[in-house]
């Protein structure tokens, strides 16, 4: 099932977007397709939108209710639920993709689009803005430049996160002796996880990227360029049910001390 999504100038992601004409004969009329939204934006300064709202890393924000004008919109496009479920941050504008792949700007990617290097399903045009994904960028441009110098973390790291999550949840239901052993095992797991993430923080502070890859396919799932992006990546563990909220807060507090 597909719906309408918006990337704003501030890089907020709105999805699924519901647009309304609030000025025609004092009635509130829903607008159900992108062409009609563009047509109304050409006739009106702003139109009313209601939507779920996320930041550029996929972190959920307060729901959006309000007016948006064409000058507030970076991209307006159709997206299906499967794409959003995989990873909100996997959808990038060309300028964002250029930074991840080490290009000076999006012109190299635009030229590749003009030459037909991308498949139709790999790119979308939203007004004057093009959007793409990690899979598409890797197929067309290959590995990130100088990838051998970057820190690569494989997603099987998440299995340790999930093991810790399950053991933390079970802890209060265990017998005392078993609970003591469980606590020791949990701390070992936690320290292993923390060491991996500390190595990511050190790499970023040295000016390197952190690349999250699928263990089986070796495909890039995410690229983390800054400390802020790393902190958001960690903050989302509890929301993805990879870590309890209590443990996630502990990890974030530990990182603030580094």
Coordinates of N, CA and C in Angstrom, one line a residue:
X1 N 0.9 -1.2 0.0 CA 0.0 0.0 0.0 C 0.9 1.2 0.0
X2 N 0.6 2.2 -0.9 CA 1.4 3.4 -1.0 C 0.7 4.6 -0.4
X3 N 1.4 5.6 0.0 CA 0.9 6.8 0.5 C 1.8 8.0 0.1
X4 N 1.4 9.2 0.5 CA 2.2 10.4 0.1 C 3.1 10.7 1.3
X5 N 4.3 11.1 0.9 CA 5.3 11.5 1.9 C 5.9 12.8 1.5
X6 N 6.3 13.6 2.5 CA 7.0 14.9 2.3 C 8.3 14.9 3.0
X7 N 9.3 15.4 2.4 CA 10.6 15.8 3.1 C 10.6 17.4 3.1
X8 N 10.6 17.9 4.3 CA 10.6 19.4 4.4 C 12.0 20.0 4.3
X9 N 12.0 21.3 4.1 CA 13.3 22.0 4.1 C 14.1 21.7 5.3
X10 N 13.5 21.5 6.4 CA 14.2 21.2 7.7 C 14.6 19.7 7.8
X11 N 14.3 18.9 6.7 CA 14.6 17.5 6.7 C 13.7 16.6 7.5
X12 N 12.6 17.2 7.9 CA 11.6 16.3 8.6 C 10.9 15.5 7.5
X13 N 10.6 14.2 7.9 CA 9.8 13.3 7.1 C 8.4 13.2 7.5
X14 N 7.4 13.5 6.7 CA 6.0 13.4 7.0 C 5.5 12.2 6.2
X15 N 4.8 11.3 6.9 CA 4.2 10.1 6.3 C 3.3 9.4 7.3
X16 N 2.1 8.9 6.9 CA 1.5 9.2 5.6 C 0.8 10.6 5.7
X17 N 0.9 11.4 4.6 CA 0.4 12.7 4.5 C -1.1 12.7 4.1
X18 N -1.9 13.5 4.8 CA -3.2 13.8 4.4 C -3.3 15.3 4.2
X19 N -3.7 15.7 3.0 CA -3.8 17.1 2.7 C -5.3 17.5 2.5
X20 N -5.6 18.8 2.9 CA -7.0 19.2 2.8 C -7.1 20.7 2.2
X21 N -8.1 20.9 1.4 CA -8.4 22.2 1.0 C -9.4 22.8 2.0
X22 N -9.0 23.8 2.7 CA -9.8 24.4 3.8 C -10.5 25.7 3.4
X23 N -10.4 26.1 2.1 CA -10.9 27.4 1.8 C -12.0 27.4 0.7
X24 N -12.2 26.2 0.1 CA -13.2 26.2 -1.0 C -14.6 26.1 -0.4
X25 N -15.4 27.2 -0.5 CA -16.8 27.3 0.0 C -16.9 27.0 1.5
X26 N -15.8 27.3 2.3 CA -15.7 27.1 3.7 C -15.9 25.6 4.1
X27 N -15.6 24.7 3.2 CA -15.6 23.3 3.4 C -14.2 22.7 3.5
X28 N -14.1 21.6 4.3 CA -12.8 20.9 4.4 C -12.8 19.7 3.4
X29 N -12.0 19.8 2.3 CA -12.1 18.8 1.3 C -10.7 18.1 1.2
X30 N -10.7 16.7 1.4 CA -9.5 16.0 1.3 C -8.9 16.0 -0.1
X31 N -7.6 16.0 -0.2 CA -6.9 16.0 -1.5 C -6.2 14.6 -1.5
X32 N -6.4 13.8 -2.5 CA -6.0 12.4 -2.5 C -4.8 12.1 -3.4
X33 N -4.3 13.0 -4.2 CA -3.2 12.6 -5.1 C -2.2 13.8 -5.2
X34 N -1.0 13.5 -5.6 CA 0.1 14.5 -5.6 C -0.2 15.6 -6.6
X35 N -0.7 15.3 -7.8 CA -1.0 16.3 -8.8 C -2.0 17.3 -8.3
X36 N -3.0 16.9 -7.5 CA -3.9 17.8 -7.0 C -3.3 18.7 -5.9
X37 N -2.4 18.1 -5.1 CA -1.6 18.9 -4.1 C -0.8 20.0 -4.8
X38 N -0.1 19.6 -5.9 CA 0.7 20.6 -6.6 C -0.2 21.7 -7.2
X39 N -1.3 21.3 -7.8 CA -2.2 22.3 -8.4 C -2.7 23.3 -7.3
X40 N -3.1 22.8 -6.1 CA -3.6 23.7 -5.1 C -2.4 24.6 -4.6
X41 N -1.2 24.0 -4.4 CA -0.1 24.8 -4.0 C 0.2 26.0 -5.0
X42 N -0.1 25.7 -6.2 CA 0.1 26.8 -7.2 C -0.9 27.9 -7.1
X43 N -2.1 27.5 -6.6 CA -3.2 28.5 -6.4 C -3.2 29.1 -5.1
X44 N -2.7 28.4 -4.1 CA -2.8 28.9 -2.7 C -1.4 29.1 -2.1
X45 N -1.2 30.0 -1.2 CA 0.1 30.2 -0.5 C 0.5 29.0 0.3
X46 N -0.5 28.5 1.0 CA -0.3 27.3 1.9 C -1.5 26.4 1.9
X47 N -1.3 25.1 2.1 CA -2.5 24.2 2.4 C -2.3 23.4 3.6
X48 N -3.3 22.8 4.1 CA -3.3 22.2 5.4 C -3.0 20.7 5.3
X49 N -2.0 20.2 6.2 CA -1.6 18.8 6.2 C -1.7 18.3 7.6
X50 N -2.0 17.0 7.7 CA -2.0 16.2 8.9 C -1.1 15.0 8.6
X51 N -0.2 14.6 9.5 CA 0.7 13.5 9.2 C 1.5 13.1 10.4
X52 N 1.9 11.8 10.4 CA 2.9 11.4 11.3 C 4.2 12.1 10.9
X53 N 5.1 12.3 11.9 CA 6.3 13.1 11.6 C 7.6 12.4 12.2
X54 N 8.6 12.5 11.4 CA 9.9 11.8 11.8 C 11.1 12.8 11.5
X55 N 12.2 12.6 12.2 CA 13.3 13.4 11.8 C 14.1 12.6 10.7
X56 N 15.2 13.1 10.2 CA 15.9 12.5 9.1 C 16.5 11.1 9.4
X57 N 16.6 10.8 10.7 CA 17.2 9.5 11.1 C 16.1 8.5 11.4
X58 N 14.8 8.9 11.2 CA 13.7 7.9 11.5 C 13.2 8.0 12.9
X59 N 13.6 9.0 13.7 CA 13.1 9.1 15.1 C 11.8 9.8 15.0
X60 N 10.8 9.2 15.7 CA 9.4 9.8 15.6 C 9.3 11.0 16.4
X61 N 8.7 12.0 15.8 CA 8.4 13.3 16.5 C 6.9 13.4 16.7
X62 N 6.5 14.6 17.3 CA 5.1 14.8 17.5 C 4.3 14.8 16.2
X63 N 3.1 14.4 16.1 CA 2.3 14.5 14.9 C 2.2 15.9 14.4
X64 N 2.2 16.0 13.0 CA 2.1 17.3 12.4 C 0.7 17.7 12.1
X65 N 0.3 18.9 12.5 CA -1.0 19.5 12.1 C -0.7 20.9 11.7
X66 N -0.9 21.3 10.4 CA -0.6 22.7 10.1 C -0.5 23.0 8.6
X67 N -0.2 24.2 8.3 CA -0.2 24.7 6.9 C 1.3 24.6 6.4
X68 N 1.4 24.2 5.2 CA 2.7 24.1 4.5 C 2.6 24.7 3.2
X69 N 3.6 25.5 2.8 CA 3.7 26.1 1.4 C 4.7 25.4 0.6
X70 N 4.7 25.7 -0.7 CA 5.6 25.0 -1.6 C 7.1 25.3 -1.2
X71 N 7.3 26.5 -0.6 CA 8.7 26.9 -0.2 C 9.2 26.1 1.0
X72 N 8.2 25.4 1.7 CA 8.6 24.6 2.8 C 8.9 23.1 2.4
X73 N 8.7 22.8 1.2 CA 8.7 21.4 0.8 C 10.0 21.1 -0.1
X74 N 10.8 20.2 0.4 CA 12.0 19.8 -0.4 C 11.6 18.7 -1.4
X75 N 10.8 17.8 -1.0 CA 10.4 16.6 -1.8 C 9.0 16.2 -1.4
X76 N 8.2 15.8 -2.5 CA 6.8 15.3 -2.3 C 6.7 14.1 -3.2
X77 N 6.4 12.9 -2.6 CA 6.4 11.7 -3.4 C 5.6 10.6 -2.8
X78 N 5.3 9.6 -3.7 CA 4.7 8.4 -3.2 C 5.7 7.4 -2.6
X79 N 5.3 6.8 -1.6 CA 6.2 5.7 -1.0 C 5.3 4.7 -0.4
X80 N 5.8 3.4 -0.5 CA 4.9 2.3 0.0 C 5.3 2.0 1.5
X81 N 4.4 1.3 2.1 CA 4.7 0.9 3.5 C 5.9 0.1 3.7
X82 N 6.2 -0.8 2.8 CA 7.3 -1.7 2.9 C 8.6 -0.9 2.9
X83 N 8.7 0.1 2.1 CA 9.9 0.9 2.1 C 10.1 1.6 3.4
X84 N 9.0 2.1 4.0 CA 9.1 2.8 5.3 C 9.4 1.9 6.4
X85 N 8.9 0.7 6.3 CA 9.1 -0.3 7.4 C 10.5 -0.7 7.5
X86 N 11.2 -0.8 6.3 CA 12.6 -1.3 6.3 C 13.4 -0.3 7.1
X87 N 13.3 1.0 6.7 CA 14.2 2.0 7.4 C 13.9 3.3 6.9
X88 N 13.3 4.2 7.7 CA 13.0 5.5 7.2 C 14.2 6.3 6.7
X89 N 15.4 6.1 7.4 CA 16.6 6.8 7.0 C 17.2 6.3 5.7
X90 N 16.6 5.1 5.2 CA 17.2 4.6 3.9 C 16.8 5.5 2.7
X91 N 15.8 6.3 2.9 CA 15.4 7.2 1.8 C 16.1 8.5 1.9
X92 N 16.9 8.9 0.8 CA 17.7 10.0 0.9 C 17.5 11.0 -0.3
X93 N 17.7 12.2 -0.1 CA 17.8 13.2 -1.2 C 19.2 13.0 -1.8
X94 N 19.3 13.5 -3.0 CA 20.6 13.3 -3.7 C 21.8 14.0 -2.9
X95 N 21.5 15.2 -2.3 CA 22.5 15.9 -1.6 C 22.9 15.0 -0.4
X96 N 21.9 14.4 0.3 CA 22.3 13.5 1.4 C 23.1 12.3 1.0
X97 N 22.7 11.7 -0.2 CA 23.4 10.6 -0.7 C 24.8 10.9 -1.1
X98 N 25.0 12.1 -1.6 CA 26.3 12.6 -2.1 C 27.3 12.7 -0.8
X99 N 26.8 13.2 0.3 CA 27.6 13.2 1.5 C 28.0 11.9 2.0
X100 N 27.1 10.9 1.9 CA 27.4 9.6 2.4 C 28.4 8.9 1.5
X101 N 28.4 9.2 0.2 CA 29.3 8.5 -0.8 C 30.5 9.4 -1.0
X102 N 30.6 10.5 -0.4 CA 31.8 11.3 -0.5 C 31.9 12.2 -1.8
X103 N 30.8 12.5 -2.4 CA 30.8 13.4 -3.6 C 30.7 14.8 -3.0
X104 N 31.2 15.8 -3.8 CA 31.1 17.2 -3.4 C 29.7 17.7 -3.4
X105 N 28.8 17.2 -4.3 CA 27.4 17.6 -4.3 C 26.7 16.5 -5.1
X106 N 25.4 16.8 -5.4 CA 24.6 15.8 -6.0 C 24.7 15.7 -7.5
X107 N 25.6 16.5 -8.1 CA 25.6 16.6 -9.6 C 26.1 15.2 -10.2
X108 N 27.0 14.5 -9.5 CA 27.5 13.2 -10.1 C 26.3 12.2 -10.1
X109 N 25.5 12.3 -9.1 CA 24.3 11.3 -9.1 C 23.3 11.8 -10.1
X110 N 23.1 13.1 -10.3 CA 22.1 13.5 -11.3 C 22.6 13.1 -12.7
X111 N 23.9 13.2 -13.0 CA 24.4 12.7 -14.3 C 24.1 11.3 -14.5
X112 N 24.3 10.5 -13.5 CA 24.0 9.0 -13.6 C 22.6 8.8 -13.9
X113 N 21.7 9.6 -13.3 CA 20.3 9.5 -13.6 C 20.0 9.8 -15.0
X114 N 20.6 10.9 -15.5 CA 20.4 11.3 -16.9 C 20.9 10.2 -17.9
X115 N 21.9 9.5 -17.5 CA 22.5 8.5 -18.4 C 21.8 7.1 -18.2
X116 N 20.7 7.1 -17.4 CA 20.0 5.8 -17.3 C 20.6 4.8 -16.4
X117 N 21.5 5.2 -15.5 CA 22.2 4.2 -14.7 C 21.3 3.6 -13.6
X118 N 20.3 4.4 -13.2 CA 19.4 3.9 -12.1 C 18.2 3.2 -12.8
X119 N 17.7 2.2 -12.1 CA 16.4 1.6 -12.5 C 15.3 2.5 -12.1
X120 N 14.2 2.4 -12.8 CA 13.0 3.3 -12.5 C 12.6 3.2 -11.0
X121 N 12.6 2.0 -10.4 CA 12.2 1.8 -9.1 C 13.2 2.3 -8.0
X122 N 14.4 2.6 -8.5 CA 15.5 3.0 -7.6 C 15.5 4.5 -7.3
X123 N 14.8 5.3 -8.1 CA 14.8 6.7 -7.9 C 13.4 7.2 -8.0
X124 N 13.1 8.4 -7.4 CA 11.9 9.0 -7.6 C 12.1 10.5 -7.7
X125 N 11.3 11.1 -8.6 CA 11.4 12.6 -8.7 C 10.2 13.2 -8.0
X126 N 10.5 14.2 -7.1 CA 9.5 14.8 -6.3 C 9.6 16.3 -6.6
X127 N 8.9 16.8 -7.6 CA 9.1 18.2 -8.0 C 10.5 18.3 -8.6
X128 N 11.3 19.2 -8.1 CA 12.7 19.4 -8.6 C 13.7 18.5 -7.8
X129 N 13.2 17.8 -6.9 CA 14.1 17.0 -6.0 C 14.0 15.5 -6.4
X130 N 15.2 14.8 -6.4 CA 15.3 13.4 -6.6 C 15.6 12.7 -5.3
X131 N 15.1 11.6 -5.1 CA 15.4 10.8 -3.9 C 15.8 9.4 -4.3
X132 N 16.6 8.7 -3.5 CA 17.1 7.4 -3.8 C 17.3 6.6 -2.5
X133 N 18.0 5.5 -2.6 CA 18.2 4.6 -1.4 C 19.6 4.1 -1.4
X134 N 20.0 3.5 -0.2 CA 21.3 2.9 -0.1 C 21.5 1.8 -1.1
X135 N 20.5 0.9 -1.3 CA 20.7 -0.2 -2.3 C 21.0 0.4 -3.7
X136 N 20.2 1.4 -4.1 CA 20.4 2.0 -5.4 C 21.8 2.6 -5.6
X137 N 22.2 3.4 -4.6 CA 23.5 4.0 -4.6 C 24.7 3.0 -4.7
X138 N 24.5 1.9 -4.0 CA 25.6 0.9 -3.9 C 25.6 0.2 -5.3
X139 N 24.5 -0.1 -5.9 CA 24.5 -0.8 -7.1 C 25.1 0.1 -8.2
X140 N 24.8 1.4 -8.2 CA 25.3 2.2 -9.3 C 26.7 2.7 -9.1
X141 N 27.1 3.0 -7.8 CA 28.4 3.6 -7.6 C 29.4 2.7 -6.8
X142 N 28.8 1.5 -6.4 CA 29.7 0.6 -5.7 C 29.9 1.0 -4.3
X143 N 31.0 0.4 -3.7 CA 31.3 0.7 -2.3 C 31.6 2.2 -2.1
X144 N 31.4 2.7 -0.9 CA 31.8 4.1 -0.6 C 33.3 4.2 -0.8
X145 N 33.7 5.4 -1.3 CA 35.1 5.7 -1.6 C 35.9 5.5 -0.3
X146 N 37.1 4.8 -0.5 CA 38.0 4.5 0.6 C 37.3 3.8 1.8
X147 N 36.4 2.9 1.4 CA 35.6 2.1 2.4 C 36.5 1.3 3.4
X148 N 37.7 0.9 2.8 CA 38.6 0.1 3.6 C 39.1 0.9 4.8
X149 N 39.1 2.2 4.7 CA 39.5 3.0 5.8 C 38.5 3.4 6.9
X150 N 37.2 3.0 6.5 CA 36.1 3.3 7.4 C 35.8 2.1 8.4
X151 N 35.1 2.4 9.4 CA 34.7 1.3 10.4 C 33.5 0.7 9.9
X152 N 33.5 -0.6 9.7 CA 32.3 -1.4 9.3 C 31.8 -2.2 10.4
X153 N 30.5 -2.1 10.7 CA 29.9 -2.9 11.7 C 28.8 -3.7 11.0
X154 N 28.8 -5.0 11.2 CA 27.8 -5.9 10.6 C 26.6 -6.0 11.4
X155 N 25.4 -6.2 10.8 CA 24.2 -6.2 11.5 C 24.0 -7.4 12.4
X156 N 24.9 -8.4 12.4 CA 24.7 -9.5 13.3 C 25.0 -9.0 14.7
X157 N 25.6 -7.8 14.8 CA 25.8 -7.1 16.1 C 24.4 -6.9 16.8
X158 N 23.4 -6.8 16.0 CA 22.0 -6.7 16.6 C 21.6 -7.9 17.3
X159 N 22.1 -9.1 17.0 CA 21.7 -10.3 17.7 C 22.1 -10.2 19.1
X160 N 23.3 -9.6 19.4 CA 23.7 -9.4 20.8 C 22.8 -8.4 21.5
X161 N 22.4 -7.4 20.8 CA 21.4 -6.4 21.3 C 20.1 -7.1 21.7
X162 N 19.6 -8.0 20.8 CA 18.4 -8.6 21.1 C 18.5 -9.7 22.2
X163 N 19.6 -10.4 22.3 CA 19.9 -11.3 23.4 C 19.9 -10.6 24.7
X164 N 20.5 -9.4 24.8 CA 20.5 -8.6 26.0 C 19.1 -8.2 26.3
X165 N 18.4 -7.7 25.3 CA 17.0 -7.3 25.5 C 16.1 -8.4 26.2
X166 N 16.2 -9.6 25.7 CA 15.4 -10.7 26.2 C 15.9 -11.1 27.6
X167 N 17.2 -11.1 27.9 CA 17.7 -11.4 29.2 C 17.3 -10.4 30.2
X168 N 17.3 -9.1 29.8 CA 16.9 -8.0 30.7 C 15.4 -8.1 31.1
X169 N 14.6 -8.5 30.1 CA 13.2 -8.6 30.3 C 12.9 -9.7 31.2
X170 N 13.6 -10.8 31.1 CA 13.4 -12.1 31.9 C 13.9 -12.0 33.3
X171 N 14.8 -11.0 33.5 CA 15.5 -11.0 34.8 C 14.7 -11.0 36.0
X172 N 13.6 -10.2 36.0 CA 12.8 -10.1 37.2 C 11.9 -11.4 37.5
X173 N 11.9 -12.3 36.6 CA 11.1 -13.5 36.7 C 11.9 -14.7 37.1
X174 N 13.2 -14.5 37.3 CA 14.1 -15.7 37.5 C 14.3 -15.9 39.0
X175 N 14.7 -17.1 39.4 CA 15.0 -17.4 40.7 C 16.3 -16.7 41.1
X176 N 16.5 -16.5 42.4 CA 17.6 -15.6 42.9 C 19.0 -16.1 42.3
X177 N 19.3 -17.4 42.5 CA 20.6 -17.8 42.0 C 20.7 -17.7 40.5
X178 N 19.7 -18.0 39.8 CA 19.7 -17.9 38.3 C 19.8 -16.4 37.9
X179 N 19.1 -15.5 38.7 CA 19.1 -14.1 38.5 C 20.5 -13.5 38.6
X180 N 21.3 -14.0 39.6 CA 22.7 -13.5 39.8 C 23.5 -13.9 38.6
X181 N 23.4 -15.1 38.1 CA 24.2 -15.5 36.9 C 23.7 -14.7 35.7
X182 N 22.4 -14.5 35.6 CA 21.9 -13.7 34.5 C 22.5 -12.3 34.5
X183 N 22.6 -11.7 35.7 CA 23.1 -10.3 35.8 C 24.5 -10.3 35.3
X184 N 25.3 -11.3 35.6 CA 26.7 -11.3 35.2 C 26.8 -11.4 33.7
X185 N 26.0 -12.3 33.1 CA 26.0 -12.5 31.7 C 25.5 -11.3 31.0
X186 N 24.5 -10.6 31.6 CA 24.0 -9.4 30.9 C 25.1 -8.3 30.9
X187 N 25.8 -8.2 32.0 CA 26.9 -7.1 32.0 C 28.0 -7.4 31.0
X188 N 28.3 -8.7 30.8 CA 29.3 -9.1 29.7 C 28.8 -8.7 28.4
X189 N 27.5 -9.0 28.1 CA 26.9 -8.7 26.8 C 26.9 -7.1 26.6
X190 N 26.5 -6.4 27.7 CA 26.4 -5.0 27.6 C 27.7 -4.4 27.3
X191 N 28.8 -4.8 28.0 CA 30.1 -4.3 27.8 C 30.6 -4.6 26.4
X192 N 30.3 -5.7 25.8 CA 30.7 -6.0 24.5 C 30.0 -5.1 23.5
X193 N 28.7 -4.8 23.7 CA 28.0 -3.9 22.9 C 28.5 -2.5 23.0
X194 N 28.8 -2.1 24.2 CA 29.4 -0.7 24.5 C 30.7 -0.6 23.8
X195 N 31.6 -1.6 23.8 CA 32.9 -1.5 23.2 C 32.8 -1.3 21.7
X196 N 31.8 -2.0 21.1 CA 31.6 -1.8 19.6 C 31.2 -0.4 19.3
X197 N 30.3 0.1 20.1 CA 29.8 1.5 19.9 C 30.9 2.5 20.2
X198 N 31.7 2.3 21.2 CA 32.8 3.2 21.5 C 33.8 3.3 20.4
X199 N 34.0 2.1 19.8 CA 34.9 2.1 18.6 C 34.3 2.9 17.4
X200 N 33.0 2.9 17.3 CA 32.3 3.7 16.3 C 32.5 5.2 16.6
X201 N 32.4 5.6 17.9 CA 32.5 7.0 18.3 C 34.0 7.4 18.1
X202 N 34.9 6.6 18.4 CA 36.3 6.9 18.1 C 36.6 7.1 16.6
X203 N 36.0 6.3 15.8 CA 36.2 6.4 14.4 C 35.7 7.7 13.8
X204 N 34.5 8.1 14.3 CA 33.9 9.3 13.8 C 34.7 10.5 14.3
X205 N 35.2 10.5 15.5 CA 36.1 11.6 16.0 C 37.4 11.7 15.2
X206 N 37.8 10.6 14.6 CA 39.0 10.6 13.8 C 38.7 11.1 12.3
X207 N 37.4 11.3 12.1 CA 37.0 11.8 10.7 C 36.6 10.7 9.8
X208 N 36.4 9.5 10.3 CA 36.0 8.3 9.5 C 34.4 8.1 9.6
X209 N 33.9 7.4 8.6 CA 32.5 7.0 8.6 C 32.3 5.7 9.3
X210 N 31.1 5.5 9.8 CA 30.8 4.1 10.3 C 29.7 3.6 9.4
X211 N 30.0 2.4 8.8 CA 29.1 1.8 7.8 C 28.5 0.6 8.4
X212 N 27.1 0.5 8.5 CA 26.4 -0.6 9.0 C 26.1 -1.5 7.8
X213 N 26.5 -2.7 7.8 CA 26.3 -3.6 6.6 C 25.5 -4.9 7.0
X214 N 24.8 -5.4 6.0 CA 24.2 -6.7 6.2 C 25.3 -7.8 6.1
X215 N 25.3 -8.7 7.1 CA 26.3 -9.7 7.2 C 26.3 -10.7 6.0
X216 N 25.1 -11.1 5.6 CA 25.0 -12.1 4.5 C 25.3 -11.5 3.2
X217 N 24.7 -10.3 2.8 CA 24.9 -9.8 1.5 C 26.0 -8.8 1.3
X218 N 26.5 -8.3 2.5 CA 27.5 -7.2 2.5 C 27.0 -5.9 1.9
X219 N 25.7 -5.8 1.9 CA 25.1 -4.5 1.4 C 25.1 -3.5 2.5
X220 N 25.2 -2.2 2.1 CA 25.2 -1.1 3.1 C 23.8 -0.9 3.5
X221 N 23.5 -0.8 4.8 CA 22.2 -0.5 5.4 C 22.1 0.9 5.9
X222 N 23.2 1.4 6.3 CA 23.2 2.8 6.9 C 24.7 3.3 7.0
X223 N 24.8 4.6 6.8 CA 26.1 5.3 7.0 C 26.0 6.4 8.0
X224 N 26.9 6.3 9.0 CA 26.8 7.3 10.1 C 28.1 8.2 10.0
X225 N 27.8 9.5 9.8 CA 28.9 10.4 9.6 C 29.3 11.2 10.8
X226 N 28.4 11.4 11.7 CA 28.6 12.4 12.8 C 28.3 11.8 14.2
X227 N 28.7 12.4 15.2 CA 28.4 11.9 16.6 C 26.9 12.0 16.8
X228 N 26.3 13.1 16.3 CA 24.8 13.2 16.5 C 24.1 12.0 15.8
X229 N 24.5 11.6 14.6 CA 23.9 10.5 14.0 C 24.1 9.2 14.8
X230 N 25.3 9.1 15.3 CA 25.5 7.9 16.1 C 24.7 7.8 17.4
X231 N 24.5 9.0 18.1 CA 23.6 9.0 19.2 C 22.2 8.7 18.9
X232 N 21.7 9.2 17.8 CA 20.3 8.9 17.3 C 20.2 7.4 17.0
X233 N 21.2 6.8 16.4 CA 21.3 5.4 16.1 C 21.1 4.6 17.3
X234 N 21.8 5.0 18.4 CA 21.8 4.3 19.7 C 20.4 4.5 20.3
X235 N 19.9 5.7 20.3 CA 18.7 6.1 20.9 C 17.5 5.3 20.4
X236 N 17.6 4.8 19.2 CA 16.5 4.1 18.5 C 16.5 2.6 18.9
X237 N 17.5 2.1 19.6 CA 17.5 0.7 20.0 C 16.2 0.3 20.7
X238 N 15.8 1.1 21.7 CA 14.7 0.7 22.5 C 13.4 0.8 21.7
X239 N 13.3 1.7 20.8 CA 12.1 1.9 19.9 C 12.0 0.7 18.9
X240 N 13.1 0.1 18.6 CA 13.1 -1.0 17.7 C 13.1 -2.3 18.4
X241 N 12.8 -2.3 19.7 CA 12.8 -3.5 20.6 C 14.1 -4.3 20.5
X242 N 15.2 -3.6 20.4 CA 16.5 -4.2 20.5 C 17.1 -4.0 21.9
X243 N 16.5 -3.2 22.7 CA 17.1 -2.9 24.0 C 16.0 -2.3 24.9
X244 N 16.0 -2.7 26.2 CA 15.0 -2.1 27.1 C 15.3 -0.6 27.2
X245 N 14.2 0.1 27.5 CA 14.4 1.6 27.7 C 15.4 1.9 28.8
X246 N 15.3 1.2 29.9 CA 16.2 1.4 31.0 C 17.7 1.2 30.6
X247 N 17.9 0.1 29.9 CA 19.3 -0.2 29.4 C 19.7 0.8 28.4
X248 N 18.8 1.2 27.5 CA 19.1 2.2 26.5 C 19.6 3.5 27.1
X249 N 18.9 3.9 28.1 CA 19.2 5.2 28.8 C 20.6 5.0 29.5
X250 N 20.9 3.9 30.1 CA 22.2 3.6 30.7 C 23.3 3.8 29.6
X251 N 23.1 3.2 28.4 CA 24.1 3.3 27.4 C 24.3 4.7 26.9
X252 N 23.2 5.5 26.8 CA 23.3 6.9 26.4 C 24.1 7.7 27.4
X253 N 23.8 7.4 28.7 CA 24.5 8.2 29.8 C 25.9 7.8 29.8
X254 N 26.3 6.5 29.5 CA 27.7 6.2 29.5 C 28.4 6.9 28.4
X255 N 27.7 7.1 27.2 CA 28.3 7.7 26.1 C 28.5 9.2 26.3
X256 N 27.7 9.8 27.1 CA 27.8 11.2 27.4 C 29.1 11.5 28.2
X257 N 29.6 10.5 28.9 CA 30.7 10.7 29.7 C 32.0 10.5 29.0
X258 N 31.9 10.0 27.7 CA 33.2 9.7 27.0 C 33.7 11.0 26.3

